[in-house]
C-alpha atoms as an extended CHARMM CRD file, in Angstrom:
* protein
*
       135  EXT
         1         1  UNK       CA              0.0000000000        0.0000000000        0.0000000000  PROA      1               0.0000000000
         2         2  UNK       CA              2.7920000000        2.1960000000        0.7290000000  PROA      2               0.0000000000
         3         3  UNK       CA              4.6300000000        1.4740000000       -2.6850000000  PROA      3               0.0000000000
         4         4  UNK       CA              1.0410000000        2.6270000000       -4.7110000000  PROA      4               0.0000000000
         5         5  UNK       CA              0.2220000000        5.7180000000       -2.1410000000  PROA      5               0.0000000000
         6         6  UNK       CA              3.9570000000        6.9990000000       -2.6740000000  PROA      6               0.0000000000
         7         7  UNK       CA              3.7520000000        6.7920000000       -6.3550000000  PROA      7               0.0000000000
         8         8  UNK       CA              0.4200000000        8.3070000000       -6.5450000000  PROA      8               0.0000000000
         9         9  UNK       CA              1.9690000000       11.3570000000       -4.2450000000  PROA      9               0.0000000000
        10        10  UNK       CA              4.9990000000       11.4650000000       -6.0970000000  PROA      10              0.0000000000
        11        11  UNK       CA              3.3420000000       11.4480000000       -9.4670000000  PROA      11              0.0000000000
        12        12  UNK       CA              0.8600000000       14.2940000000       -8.3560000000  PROA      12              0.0000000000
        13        13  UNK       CA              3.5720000000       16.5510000000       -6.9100000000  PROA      13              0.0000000000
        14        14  UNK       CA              5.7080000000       15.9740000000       -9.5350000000  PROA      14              0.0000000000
        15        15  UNK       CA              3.2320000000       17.1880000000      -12.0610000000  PROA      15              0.0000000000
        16        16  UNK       CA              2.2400000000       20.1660000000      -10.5650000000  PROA      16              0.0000000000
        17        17  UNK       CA              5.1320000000       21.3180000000       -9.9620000000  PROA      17              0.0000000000
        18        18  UNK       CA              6.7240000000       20.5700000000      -13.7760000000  PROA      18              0.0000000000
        19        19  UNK       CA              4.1090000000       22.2920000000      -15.1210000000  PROA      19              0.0000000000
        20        20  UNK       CA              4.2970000000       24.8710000000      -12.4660000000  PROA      20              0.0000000000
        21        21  UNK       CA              7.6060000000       25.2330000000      -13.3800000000  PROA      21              0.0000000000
        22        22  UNK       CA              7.0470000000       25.1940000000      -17.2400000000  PROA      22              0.0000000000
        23        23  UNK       CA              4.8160000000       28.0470000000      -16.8000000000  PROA      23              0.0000000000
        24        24  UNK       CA              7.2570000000       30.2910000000      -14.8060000000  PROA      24              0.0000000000
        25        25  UNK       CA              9.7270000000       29.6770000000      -17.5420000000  PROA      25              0.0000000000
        26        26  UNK       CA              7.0090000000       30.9370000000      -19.8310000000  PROA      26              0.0000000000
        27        27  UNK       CA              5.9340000000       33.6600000000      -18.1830000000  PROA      27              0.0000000000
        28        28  UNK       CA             10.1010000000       34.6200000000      -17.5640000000  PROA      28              0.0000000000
        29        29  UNK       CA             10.3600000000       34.0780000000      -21.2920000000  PROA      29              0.0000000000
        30        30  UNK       CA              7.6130000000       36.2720000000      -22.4790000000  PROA      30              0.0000000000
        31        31  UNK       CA              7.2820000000       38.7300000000      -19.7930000000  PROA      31              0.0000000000
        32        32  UNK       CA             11.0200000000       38.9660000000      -18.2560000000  PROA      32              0.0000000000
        33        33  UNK       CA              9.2610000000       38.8730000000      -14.6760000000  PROA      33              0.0000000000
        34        34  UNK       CA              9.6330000000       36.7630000000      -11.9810000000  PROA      34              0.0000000000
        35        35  UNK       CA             12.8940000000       34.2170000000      -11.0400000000  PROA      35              0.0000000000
        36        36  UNK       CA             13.0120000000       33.3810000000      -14.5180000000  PROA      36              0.0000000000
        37        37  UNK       CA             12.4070000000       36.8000000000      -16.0260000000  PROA      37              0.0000000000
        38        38  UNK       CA             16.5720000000       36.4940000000      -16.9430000000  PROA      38              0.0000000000
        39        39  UNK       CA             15.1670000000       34.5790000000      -20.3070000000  PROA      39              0.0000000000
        40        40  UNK       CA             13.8320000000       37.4040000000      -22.0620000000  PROA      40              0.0000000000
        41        41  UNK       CA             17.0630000000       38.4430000000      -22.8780000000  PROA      41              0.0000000000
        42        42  UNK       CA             18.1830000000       34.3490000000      -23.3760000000  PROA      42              0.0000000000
        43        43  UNK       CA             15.7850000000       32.6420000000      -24.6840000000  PROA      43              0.0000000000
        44        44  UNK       CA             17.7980000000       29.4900000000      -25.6250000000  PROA      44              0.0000000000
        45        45  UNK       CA             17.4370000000       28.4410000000      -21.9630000000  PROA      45              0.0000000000
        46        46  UNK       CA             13.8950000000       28.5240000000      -22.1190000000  PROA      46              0.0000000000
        47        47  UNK       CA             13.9590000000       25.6780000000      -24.9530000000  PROA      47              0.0000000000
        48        48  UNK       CA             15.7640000000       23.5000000000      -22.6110000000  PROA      48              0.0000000000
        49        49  UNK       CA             13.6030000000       24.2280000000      -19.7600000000  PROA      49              0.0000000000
        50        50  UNK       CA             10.7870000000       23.7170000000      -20.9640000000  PROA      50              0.0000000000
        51        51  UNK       CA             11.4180000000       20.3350000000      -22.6820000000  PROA      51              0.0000000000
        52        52  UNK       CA             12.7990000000       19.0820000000      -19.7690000000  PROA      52              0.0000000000
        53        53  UNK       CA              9.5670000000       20.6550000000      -17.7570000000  PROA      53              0.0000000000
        54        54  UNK       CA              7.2440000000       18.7540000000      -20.0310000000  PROA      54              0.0000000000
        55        55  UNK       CA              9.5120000000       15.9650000000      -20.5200000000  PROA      55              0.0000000000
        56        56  UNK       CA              9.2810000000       15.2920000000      -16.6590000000  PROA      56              0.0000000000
        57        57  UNK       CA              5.5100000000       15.4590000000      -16.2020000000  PROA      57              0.0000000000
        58        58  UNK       CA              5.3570000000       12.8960000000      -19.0440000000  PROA      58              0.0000000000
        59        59  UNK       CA              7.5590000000       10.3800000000      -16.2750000000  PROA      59              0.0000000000
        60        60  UNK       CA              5.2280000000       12.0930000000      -13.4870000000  PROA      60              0.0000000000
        61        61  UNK       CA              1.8420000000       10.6950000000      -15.0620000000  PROA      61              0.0000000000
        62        62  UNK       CA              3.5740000000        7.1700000000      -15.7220000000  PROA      62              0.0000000000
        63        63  UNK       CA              4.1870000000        7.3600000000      -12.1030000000  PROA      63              0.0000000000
        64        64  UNK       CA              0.9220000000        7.7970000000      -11.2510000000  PROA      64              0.0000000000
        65        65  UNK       CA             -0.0570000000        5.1280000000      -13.6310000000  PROA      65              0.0000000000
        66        66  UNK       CA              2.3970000000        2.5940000000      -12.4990000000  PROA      66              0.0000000000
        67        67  UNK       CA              0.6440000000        3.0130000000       -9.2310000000  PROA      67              0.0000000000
        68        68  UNK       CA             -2.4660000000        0.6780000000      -10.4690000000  PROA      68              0.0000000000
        69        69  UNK       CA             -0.3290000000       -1.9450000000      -11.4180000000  PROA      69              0.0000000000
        70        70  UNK       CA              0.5420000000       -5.0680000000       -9.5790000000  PROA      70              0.0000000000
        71        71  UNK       CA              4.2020000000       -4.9860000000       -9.9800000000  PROA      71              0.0000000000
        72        72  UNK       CA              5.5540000000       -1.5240000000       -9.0170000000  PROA      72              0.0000000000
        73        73  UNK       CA              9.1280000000       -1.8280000000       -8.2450000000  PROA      73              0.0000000000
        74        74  UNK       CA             10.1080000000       -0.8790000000      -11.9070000000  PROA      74              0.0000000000
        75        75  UNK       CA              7.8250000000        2.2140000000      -11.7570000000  PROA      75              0.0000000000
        76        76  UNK       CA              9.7690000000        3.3180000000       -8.0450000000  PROA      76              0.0000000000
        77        77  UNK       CA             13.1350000000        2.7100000000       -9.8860000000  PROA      77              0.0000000000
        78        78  UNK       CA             11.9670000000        5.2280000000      -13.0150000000  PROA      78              0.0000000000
        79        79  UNK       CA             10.5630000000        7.8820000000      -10.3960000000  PROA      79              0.0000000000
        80        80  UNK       CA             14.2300000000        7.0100000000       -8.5590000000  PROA      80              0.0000000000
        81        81  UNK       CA             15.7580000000        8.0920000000      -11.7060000000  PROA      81              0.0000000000
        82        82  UNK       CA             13.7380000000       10.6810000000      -13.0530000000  PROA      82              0.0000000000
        83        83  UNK       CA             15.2140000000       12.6830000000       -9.8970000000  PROA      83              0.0000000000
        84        84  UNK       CA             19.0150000000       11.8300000000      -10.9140000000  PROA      84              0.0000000000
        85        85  UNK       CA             19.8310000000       14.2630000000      -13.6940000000  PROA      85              0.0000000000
        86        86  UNK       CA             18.5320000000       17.4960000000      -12.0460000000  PROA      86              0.0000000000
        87        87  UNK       CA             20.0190000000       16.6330000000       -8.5260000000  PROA      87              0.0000000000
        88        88  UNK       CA             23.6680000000       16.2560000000      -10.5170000000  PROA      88              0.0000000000
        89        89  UNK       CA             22.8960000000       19.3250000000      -12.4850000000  PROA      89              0.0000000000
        90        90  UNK       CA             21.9390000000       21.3100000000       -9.2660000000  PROA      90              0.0000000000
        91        91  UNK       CA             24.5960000000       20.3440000000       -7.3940000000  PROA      91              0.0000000000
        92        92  UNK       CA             27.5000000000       20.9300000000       -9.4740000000  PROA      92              0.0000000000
        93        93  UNK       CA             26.5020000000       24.0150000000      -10.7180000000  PROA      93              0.0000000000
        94        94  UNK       CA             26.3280000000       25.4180000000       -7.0860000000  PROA      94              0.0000000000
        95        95  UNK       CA             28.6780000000       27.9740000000       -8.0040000000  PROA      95              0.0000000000
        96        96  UNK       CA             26.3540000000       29.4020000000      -10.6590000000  PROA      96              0.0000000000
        97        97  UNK       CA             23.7570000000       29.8630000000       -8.4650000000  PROA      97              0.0000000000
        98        98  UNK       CA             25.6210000000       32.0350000000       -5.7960000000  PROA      98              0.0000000000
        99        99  UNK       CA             26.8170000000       34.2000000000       -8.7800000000  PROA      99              0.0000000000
       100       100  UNK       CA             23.1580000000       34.3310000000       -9.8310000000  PROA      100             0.0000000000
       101       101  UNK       CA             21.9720000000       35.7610000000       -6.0600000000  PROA      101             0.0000000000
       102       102  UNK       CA             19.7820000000       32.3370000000       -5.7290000000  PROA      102             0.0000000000
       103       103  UNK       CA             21.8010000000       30.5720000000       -3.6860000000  PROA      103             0.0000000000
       104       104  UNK       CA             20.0570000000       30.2190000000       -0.7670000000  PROA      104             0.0000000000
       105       105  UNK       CA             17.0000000000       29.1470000000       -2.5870000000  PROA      105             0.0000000000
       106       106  UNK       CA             18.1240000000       26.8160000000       -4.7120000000  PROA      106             0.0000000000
       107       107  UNK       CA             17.9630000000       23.9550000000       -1.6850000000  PROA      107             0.0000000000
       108       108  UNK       CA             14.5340000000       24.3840000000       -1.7650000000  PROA      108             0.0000000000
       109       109  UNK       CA             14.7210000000       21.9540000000       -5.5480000000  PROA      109             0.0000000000
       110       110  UNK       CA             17.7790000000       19.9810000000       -4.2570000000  PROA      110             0.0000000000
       111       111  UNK       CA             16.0080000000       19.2450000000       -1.0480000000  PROA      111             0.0000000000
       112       112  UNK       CA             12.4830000000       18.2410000000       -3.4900000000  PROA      112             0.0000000000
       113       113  UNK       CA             15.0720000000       15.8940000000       -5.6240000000  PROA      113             0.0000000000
       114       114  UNK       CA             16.9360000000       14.1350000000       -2.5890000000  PROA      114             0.0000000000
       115       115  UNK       CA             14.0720000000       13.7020000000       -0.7630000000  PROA      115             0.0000000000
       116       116  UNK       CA             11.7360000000       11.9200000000       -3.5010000000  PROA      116             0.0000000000
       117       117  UNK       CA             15.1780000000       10.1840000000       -4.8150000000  PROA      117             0.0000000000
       118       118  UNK       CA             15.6730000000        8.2460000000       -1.4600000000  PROA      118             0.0000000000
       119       119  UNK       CA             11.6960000000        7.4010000000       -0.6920000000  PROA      119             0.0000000000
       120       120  UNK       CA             11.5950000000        6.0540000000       -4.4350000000  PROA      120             0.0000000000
       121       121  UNK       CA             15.1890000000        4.3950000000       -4.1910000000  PROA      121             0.0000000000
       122       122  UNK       CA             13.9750000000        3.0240000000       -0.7820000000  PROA      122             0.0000000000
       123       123  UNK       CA             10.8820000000        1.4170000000       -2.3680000000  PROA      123             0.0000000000
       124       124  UNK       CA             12.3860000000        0.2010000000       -5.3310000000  PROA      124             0.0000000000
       125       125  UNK       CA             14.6690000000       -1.7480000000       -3.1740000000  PROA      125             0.0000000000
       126       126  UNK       CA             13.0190000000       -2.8520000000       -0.0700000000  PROA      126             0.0000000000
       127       127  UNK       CA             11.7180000000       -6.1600000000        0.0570000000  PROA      127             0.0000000000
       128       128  UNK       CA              7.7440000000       -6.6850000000       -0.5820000000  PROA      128             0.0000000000
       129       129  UNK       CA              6.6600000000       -8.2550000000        3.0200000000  PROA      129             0.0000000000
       130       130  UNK       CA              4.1160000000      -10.4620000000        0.9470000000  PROA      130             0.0000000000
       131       131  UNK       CA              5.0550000000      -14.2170000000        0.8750000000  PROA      131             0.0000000000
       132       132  UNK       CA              7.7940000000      -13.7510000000       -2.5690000000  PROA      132             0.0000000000
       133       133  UNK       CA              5.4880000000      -10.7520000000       -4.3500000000  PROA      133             0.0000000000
       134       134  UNK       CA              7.1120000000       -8.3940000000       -5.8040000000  PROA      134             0.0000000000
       135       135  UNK       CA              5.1370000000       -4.8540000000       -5.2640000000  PROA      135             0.0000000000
């Protein structure tokens, strides 16, 4: 039960806030207001945002998909995953931030990433308590 509920959370979440996100990069695009305004004057980054935005609520509503299945450990190891790449990027670009003035905010996304990283590594891996079943 845990395995489905966390999926189900983590799928929700996940899609708000992509698409959250993908319309703040919008809106920063078009606009030049807000913490993305910066991409009025570069839009290139907003073509990478936003694919990866969109990209990522695609893997969010698989998650919440996978949660109605019987066999959810692959679907825990692809939400696992999904949470990889922008925990790397965030971290190692630390130094960008700081120069940006965001630094003290951008823990809020690292924090989102490690925490929903280690629940879905954690239930990927953890043994189903059912006699051999693999949930």
């Amino acid at each position: 039960m845990f395995r489905r509920w966390l999926l189900w959370v983590h799928g929700t979440v996940l899609t708000l806030v992509a698409l959250g996100s993908a319309a703040a990069t919008t809106i920063g695009r078009m606009i030049g207001i807000g913490p993305f305004g910066f991409m009025q004057q570069n839009p290139m980054v907003w073509v990478g945002l936003i694919q990866a935005y969109l990209l990522i609520t695609i893997i969010a509503v698989l998650l919440i998909l996978g949660a109605g299945q019987a066999n959810t450990r692959k679907w825990h190891v692809v939400g696992a995953l999904a949470h990889a790449p922008p925990l790397m990027a965030a971290l190692s670009s630390l130094d960008v931030f700081a120069s940006m003035g965001v630094f003290g905010i951008v823990w809020i996304p690292i924090t989102f990433h490690v925490v929903f990283l280690s629940l879905e590594s954690f239930a990927a891996l953890y043994p189903h308590q059912d006699k051999g079943a693999i949930c």
